[in-house]
Amino acid sequence: MDAISRHIHINGIVQGVGFRPFIFNLALEHQLAGWVCNSASGVDIEVTGAASDLTAFIKAIPVQAPPLAQIDSLEDHAITLQFFEGFKIVPSQDQATDFIPVSPDVAICDQCREELFDPADRRYRYPFINCTNCGPRFTIIKEIPYDRPKTTMAGFEMCPNCRAEYENPRDRRFHAQPVACPVCGPQVWLEDAQGRHLADREDAIQAARKRLAEGKILAIKGLGGFHLACDAGNPAAVAALRERKHRPDKPFALMAFDLPIIRSYVRAGEPAEALLRSPQAPIVLLPKVENAALAPNIAPGQSRLGFMLPYTPLHLLLLEPEPGYPEVFVMTSGNRSEEPILHTNEAAREKLAGIADAFLMHDRPIDQRVDDSVVALFQDHAYPVRRARGYAPNPIRLHRQVPQVLAVGPQMKNTICLTREKYAFLSHYIGEMENWETLQDFKAAIAHYQSLFRIRPEGIAHDLHPDYLSTQYALEQAESESLPLIGVQHHHAHLAAVAVENGLPPEEQVAGLIFDGTGYGPDGTIWGGEVLIGSCASFTRAYHLQPLPLPGGEAAIRKPARMALSLLWALGVPWEADLAPVQALSQIERAALSHQLAQGINTPQTSSMGRLFDAVSALLGMRQEVTYEGQAAIELEALADPGEVGYYSWQIEGEEIRIAPMVTEILSNIREGLTPATLSARFHNTLARISLDLAERVRRETGIEKIALSGGVWQNLRLLETTTDLLRKHGFQPLTHQQTPPNDGCVAFGQAMIAAYRLSPHKE
Ligand code: ZN
Ligand code: ZN
Ligand code: FE
């Protein structure tokens, strides 16, 4: 039997996921000699053995790969015959320009969970237990290749027991970089709001539980940053947290020990439970059950609650069920209002001092702050709302090679995106670019992703809005590095994002129904209710919502009542005293508003669909003032009668969607005493019908049947379901978001796709 040798190169997520021990054991199984090693561009293997064994070995790699591995390519070629002694795992090799995707953080696996609660295990109740299949990754990786000295675990020297596991290819912890135990690894402690040390280790965890049971607010250091936690069954504790965080209404996320507990508060079902249990362990938004025994102020005005399962051993220990202790925690981001989530002990002590009663700290540094991810469930699949922990920095895979570009994203819900080869590295959620802290975080994220994936952009894409901090950064950077700038219209970016992530080629034309809050239009007005026809190459604006005045800009966004009166004014409908938004504003405010509208003072025009939702919510008497973005629309959706099928009239004249008929009918419905639930449902149904009407017009004019749905308004599942049903029934193919959120979290990705296409030398 003749021996042959082959070299194999594998690309994808193959580091930090148990890939080398898997190869080691597979090679032994097939009687092969040789070696495997991590390089900065993936995993390299050389093997010698019988041809049939080699073939079987290569075939088995993608089939039997470990659960967290993601193979993007496997190339192999013959090499001259090599004589190896046994099979070895050899040290990492690095070449300065090579790169591979980095694994996101992974929720605790079942085996580690069993060890955590096994009194015989040497890691019994150790809050940092992890293995090759689970634990921190992106949040602790400073540089590649992924090796312990390049992580925040560098300062912890392994004890002999941990080292033996780390070096044994047959062990589950072989080369698990964050491997640790109570003897050698990180520890927790509790301190009070003045920084005084209260307790260590298990005592600290028990003392923290006790405080939570007493209604106290705790800052808890986790995987990607701090949480603020309290007992979700205690309305006074929740109210105190709202008061101290200056967050009157915005819903809080929840965490419970296991699925049976979660089932008593929300309607989950198999697909939702699979998501909750997934290695990404996101917050899943689910319909709440009637009379759930939780504080009513957790998610006021909402029909859904956001639940997640404990994704670290520390969370499991904190939530372990015991009579007299809370079974559900509020777990909200540890930050001050719109600032980034805090991730260092020092910053948390300083900034959460007035909020938390005590701090549960640990000494494993967090290199990258990452928020919890949020997903909804649409047609049994994850529908992203906030893409962060567990998902980032996993790239979006592209069908074509692209040039290296940087896209800096929009102002709100900012993310950045860097491209290379067939990857788009869309960053974790960075946040609202409205303060110094977030801007610093944004700059740090760009630097980190560029160095991690070794990307040198050939161009920079930005939003057309001249005042966005991200736009200003792009202008400065392009100037200092002499790079081309690609300005991308906000809603064009939305369209490109959803089209490309659905696998469409960059030049394929689609119709985008882009229903959004705010986006700068090339005509200087604020867009947001748009039908765009285009591809990554270009777009045209085919239809749009009739523009309405936005009196006072931000003031109109904060007060839907102003938007409702503006709508009535624009349609020539008098401000009758029986209408809720008329009653909500004082005589003086109405007089000022009327003057402002008549004179056009600080009153930009907007075709925003988000503002139409605000106006309708105010007309229905539901919400005259908001305390967080999207509140009026979310509450309007929550209210809609699921069984109602009625809808209102509209007109399309030229490019404009005219809503006067709908508003007239809404007003008479209000005066007939129909319930807000009926009116809200009819309003939703009308928008779905308008969507179908627009799609039919586009098909008649262009033959296009692919309808891309993007923009923050499409987080509205009632609207999304009704619209996609109607579109499908009429032969259209709706394209909805799968990997990126419909809100502005997708904009950087869309910008990157448009810029990459413009800079691409091989346009087809
Ligand atoms: Zn594990
Ligand atoms: Zn140890
Ligand atoms: Fe947007």
PDB file of C-alpha atoms in Angstrom, residues 210-329:
ATOM      1  CA  LYS A 210     -30.031  38.221  49.136  1.00  0.00           C
ATOM      2  CA  ARG A 211     -29.899  41.880  48.161  1.00  0.00           C
ATOM      3  CA  LEU A 212     -31.869  41.208  44.989  1.00  0.00           C
ATOM      4  CA  ALA A 213     -34.497  39.373  47.049  1.00  0.00           C
ATOM      5  CA  GLU A 214     -34.715  42.447  49.303  1.00  0.00           C
ATOM      6  CA  GLY A 215     -35.543  44.675  46.332  1.00  0.00           C
ATOM      7  CA  LYS A 216     -32.104  46.186  45.857  1.00  0.00           C
ATOM      8  CA  ILE A 217     -30.555  47.136  42.520  1.00  0.00           C
ATOM      9  CA  LEU A 218     -27.308  45.409  41.614  1.00  0.00           C
ATOM     10  CA  ALA A 219     -24.654  46.164  39.034  1.00  0.00           C
ATOM     11  CA  ILE A 220     -23.440  42.783  37.787  1.00  0.00           C
ATOM     12  CA  LYS A 221     -20.365  42.410  35.619  1.00  0.00           C
ATOM     13  CA  GLY A 222     -21.014  39.850  32.911  1.00  0.00           C
ATOM     14  CA  LEU A 223     -19.563  38.815  29.576  1.00  0.00           C
ATOM     15  CA  GLY A 224     -19.682  41.975  27.460  1.00  0.00           C
ATOM     16  CA  GLY A 225     -20.303  44.546  30.159  1.00  0.00           C
ATOM     17  CA  PHE A 226     -22.353  45.369  33.233  1.00  0.00           C
ATOM     18  CA  HIS A 227     -26.039  44.685  33.757  1.00  0.00           C
ATOM     19  CA  LEU A 228     -28.298  46.498  36.152  1.00  0.00           C
ATOM     20  CA  ALA A 229     -30.430  43.865  37.824  1.00  0.00           C
ATOM     21  CA  CYS A 230     -33.420  43.769  40.144  1.00  0.00           C
ATOM     22  CA  ASP A 231     -36.303  41.467  41.085  1.00  0.00           C
ATOM     23  CA  ALA A 232     -38.737  41.521  38.141  1.00  0.00           C
ATOM     24  CA  GLY A 233     -41.583  40.590  40.461  1.00  0.00           C
ATOM     25  CA  ASN A 234     -41.095  43.651  42.662  1.00  0.00           C
ATOM     26  CA  PRO A 235     -42.789  46.782  41.241  1.00  0.00           C
ATOM     27  CA  ALA A 236     -41.057  49.069  43.755  1.00  0.00           C
ATOM     28  CA  ALA A 237     -37.611  47.781  42.763  1.00  0.00           C
ATOM     29  CA  VAL A 238     -38.464  48.176  39.068  1.00  0.00           C
ATOM     30  CA  ALA A 239     -39.794  51.691  39.724  1.00  0.00           C
ATOM     31  CA  ALA A 240     -36.603  52.627  41.594  1.00  0.00           C
ATOM     32  CA  LEU A 241     -34.498  51.358  38.707  1.00  0.00           C
ATOM     33  CA  ARG A 242     -36.592  53.386  36.223  1.00  0.00           C
ATOM     34  CA  GLU A 243     -36.293  56.478  38.372  1.00  0.00           C
ATOM     35  CA  ARG A 244     -32.538  56.212  38.864  1.00  0.00           C
ATOM     36  CA  LYS A 245     -31.839  55.315  35.237  1.00  0.00           C
ATOM     37  CA  HIS A 246     -34.126  58.098  33.936  1.00  0.00           C
ATOM     38  CA  ARG A 247     -35.944  55.565  31.849  1.00  0.00           C
ATOM     39  CA  PRO A 248     -39.683  55.999  32.476  1.00  0.00           C
ATOM     40  CA  ASP A 249     -41.215  53.570  29.962  1.00  0.00           C
ATOM     41  CA  LYS A 250     -38.712  51.748  27.771  1.00  0.00           C
ATOM     42  CA  PRO A 251     -39.076  47.997  28.329  1.00  0.00           C
ATOM     43  CA  PHE A 252     -36.555  46.057  30.421  1.00  0.00           C
ATOM     44  CA  ALA A 253     -35.072  42.706  29.393  1.00  0.00           C
ATOM     45  CA  LEU A 254     -35.608  39.696  31.661  1.00  0.00           C
ATOM     46  CA  MET A 255     -33.623  36.608  32.591  1.00  0.00           C
ATOM     47  CA  ALA A 256     -34.867  33.395  34.189  1.00  0.00           C
ATOM     48  CA  PHE A 257     -33.100  30.178  35.202  1.00  0.00           C
ATOM     49  CA  ASP A 258     -34.711  27.851  32.665  1.00  0.00           C
ATOM     50  CA  LEU A 259     -37.410  27.373  30.033  1.00  0.00           C
ATOM     51  CA  PRO A 260     -40.165  26.070  32.353  1.00  0.00           C
ATOM     52  CA  ILE A 261     -40.002  29.373  34.261  1.00  0.00           C
ATOM     53  CA  ILE A 262     -40.038  31.430  31.060  1.00  0.00           C
ATOM     54  CA  ARG A 263     -43.086  29.465  29.820  1.00  0.00           C
ATOM     55  CA  SER A 264     -45.145  30.750  32.725  1.00  0.00           C
ATOM     56  CA  TYR A 265     -44.675  34.358  31.562  1.00  0.00           C
ATOM     57  CA  VAL A 266     -44.601  34.254  27.755  1.00  0.00           C
ATOM     58  CA  ARG A 267     -45.932  32.069  24.957  1.00  0.00           C
ATOM     59  CA  ALA A 268     -42.784  30.530  23.542  1.00  0.00           C
ATOM     60  CA  GLY A 269     -43.162  27.401  21.390  1.00  0.00           C
ATOM     61  CA  GLU A 270     -40.463  25.213  19.867  1.00  0.00           C
ATOM     62  CA  PRO A 271     -38.745  27.679  17.471  1.00  0.00           C
ATOM     63  CA  ALA A 272     -38.564  30.356  20.177  1.00  0.00           C
ATOM     64  CA  GLU A 273     -37.214  27.896  22.721  1.00  0.00           C
ATOM     65  CA  ALA A 274     -34.565  26.731  20.260  1.00  0.00           C
ATOM     66  CA  LEU A 275     -33.462  30.361  19.905  1.00  0.00           C
ATOM     67  CA  LEU A 276     -33.409  30.927  23.654  1.00  0.00           C
ATOM     68  CA  ARG A 277     -31.301  27.771  24.096  1.00  0.00           C
ATOM     69  CA  SER A 278     -29.004  28.532  21.134  1.00  0.00           C
ATOM     70  CA  PRO A 279     -25.282  29.282  21.615  1.00  0.00           C
ATOM     71  CA  GLN A 280     -26.128  32.932  20.824  1.00  0.00           C
ATOM     72  CA  ALA A 281     -28.682  33.035  23.672  1.00  0.00           C
ATOM     73  CA  PRO A 282     -30.306  36.303  22.579  1.00  0.00           C
ATOM     74  CA  ILE A 283     -33.119  38.219  24.231  1.00  0.00           C
ATOM     75  CA  VAL A 284     -36.227  36.894  22.443  1.00  0.00           C
ATOM     76  CA  LEU A 285     -39.324  39.100  22.246  1.00  0.00           C
ATOM     77  CA  LEU A 286     -42.372  36.910  22.916  1.00  0.00           C
ATOM     78  CA  PRO A 287     -46.074  37.498  23.532  1.00  0.00           C
ATOM     79  CA  LYS A 288     -46.779  37.687  27.239  1.00  0.00           C
ATOM     80  CA  VAL A 289     -49.385  35.474  28.851  1.00  0.00           C
ATOM     81  CA  GLU A 290     -52.407  37.079  30.489  1.00  0.00           C
ATOM     82  CA  ASN A 291     -51.836  38.025  34.123  1.00  0.00           C
ATOM     83  CA  ALA A 292     -48.151  37.137  34.180  1.00  0.00           C
ATOM     84  CA  ALA A 293     -47.001  37.567  37.771  1.00  0.00           C
ATOM     85  CA  LEU A 294     -44.420  40.250  37.000  1.00  0.00           C
ATOM     86  CA  ALA A 295     -44.219  43.910  37.914  1.00  0.00           C
ATOM     87  CA  PRO A 296     -46.527  45.790  35.513  1.00  0.00           C
ATOM     88  CA  ASN A 297     -43.911  48.493  34.977  1.00  0.00           C
ATOM     89  CA  ILE A 298     -41.441  46.137  33.227  1.00  0.00           C
ATOM     90  CA  ALA A 299     -42.812  46.780  29.742  1.00  0.00           C
ATOM     91  CA  PRO A 300     -45.673  49.282  29.910  1.00  0.00           C
ATOM     92  CA  GLY A 301     -47.949  49.361  26.866  1.00  0.00           C
ATOM     93  CA  GLN A 302     -46.274  46.302  25.324  1.00  0.00           C
ATOM     94  CA  SER A 303     -47.784  43.000  24.315  1.00  0.00           C
ATOM     95  CA  ARG A 304     -44.415  41.264  24.353  1.00  0.00           C
ATOM     96  CA  LEU A 305     -41.657  40.660  26.881  1.00  0.00           C
ATOM     97  CA  GLY A 306     -37.972  40.165  26.136  1.00  0.00           C
ATOM     98  CA  PHE A 307     -36.578  37.061  27.849  1.00  0.00           C
ATOM     99  CA  MET A 308     -33.166  35.430  27.786  1.00  0.00           C
ATOM    100  CA  LEU A 309     -31.653  32.412  29.488  1.00  0.00           C
ATOM    101  CA  PRO A 310     -28.533  32.617  31.690  1.00  0.00           C
ATOM    102  CA  TYR A 311     -25.614  32.480  29.266  1.00  0.00           C
ATOM    103  CA  THR A 312     -22.744  32.429  31.767  1.00  0.00           C
ATOM    104  CA  PRO A 313     -22.169  30.206  34.813  1.00  0.00           C
ATOM    105  CA  LEU A 314     -22.332  33.314  37.014  1.00  0.00           C
ATOM    106  CA  HIS A 315     -25.871  34.045  35.779  1.00  0.00           C
ATOM    107  CA  LEU A 316     -26.902  30.451  36.513  1.00  0.00           C
ATOM    108  CA  LEU A 317     -25.614  30.680  40.070  1.00  0.00           C
ATOM    109  CA  LEU A 318     -27.401  33.998  40.624  1.00  0.00           C
ATOM    110  CA  LEU A 319     -30.705  32.690  39.314  1.00  0.00           C
ATOM    111  CA  GLU A 320     -30.658  29.235  40.893  1.00  0.00           C
ATOM    112  CA  PRO A 321     -34.263  28.640  42.043  1.00  0.00           C
ATOM    113  CA  GLU A 322     -34.837  28.727  45.785  1.00  0.00           C
ATOM    114  CA  PRO A 323     -37.979  29.643  47.758  1.00  0.00           C
ATOM    115  CA  GLY A 324     -37.942  33.270  48.877  1.00  0.00           C
ATOM    116  CA  TYR A 325     -35.699  34.354  46.012  1.00  0.00           C
ATOM    117  CA  PRO A 326     -36.843  36.066  42.797  1.00  0.00           C
ATOM    118  CA  GLU A 327     -37.232  33.702  39.847  1.00  0.00           C
ATOM    119  CA  VAL A 328     -36.972  36.411  37.184  1.00  0.00           C
ATOM    120  CA  PHE A 329     -34.469  39.264  37.096  1.00  0.00           C
TER     121      PHE A 329
END
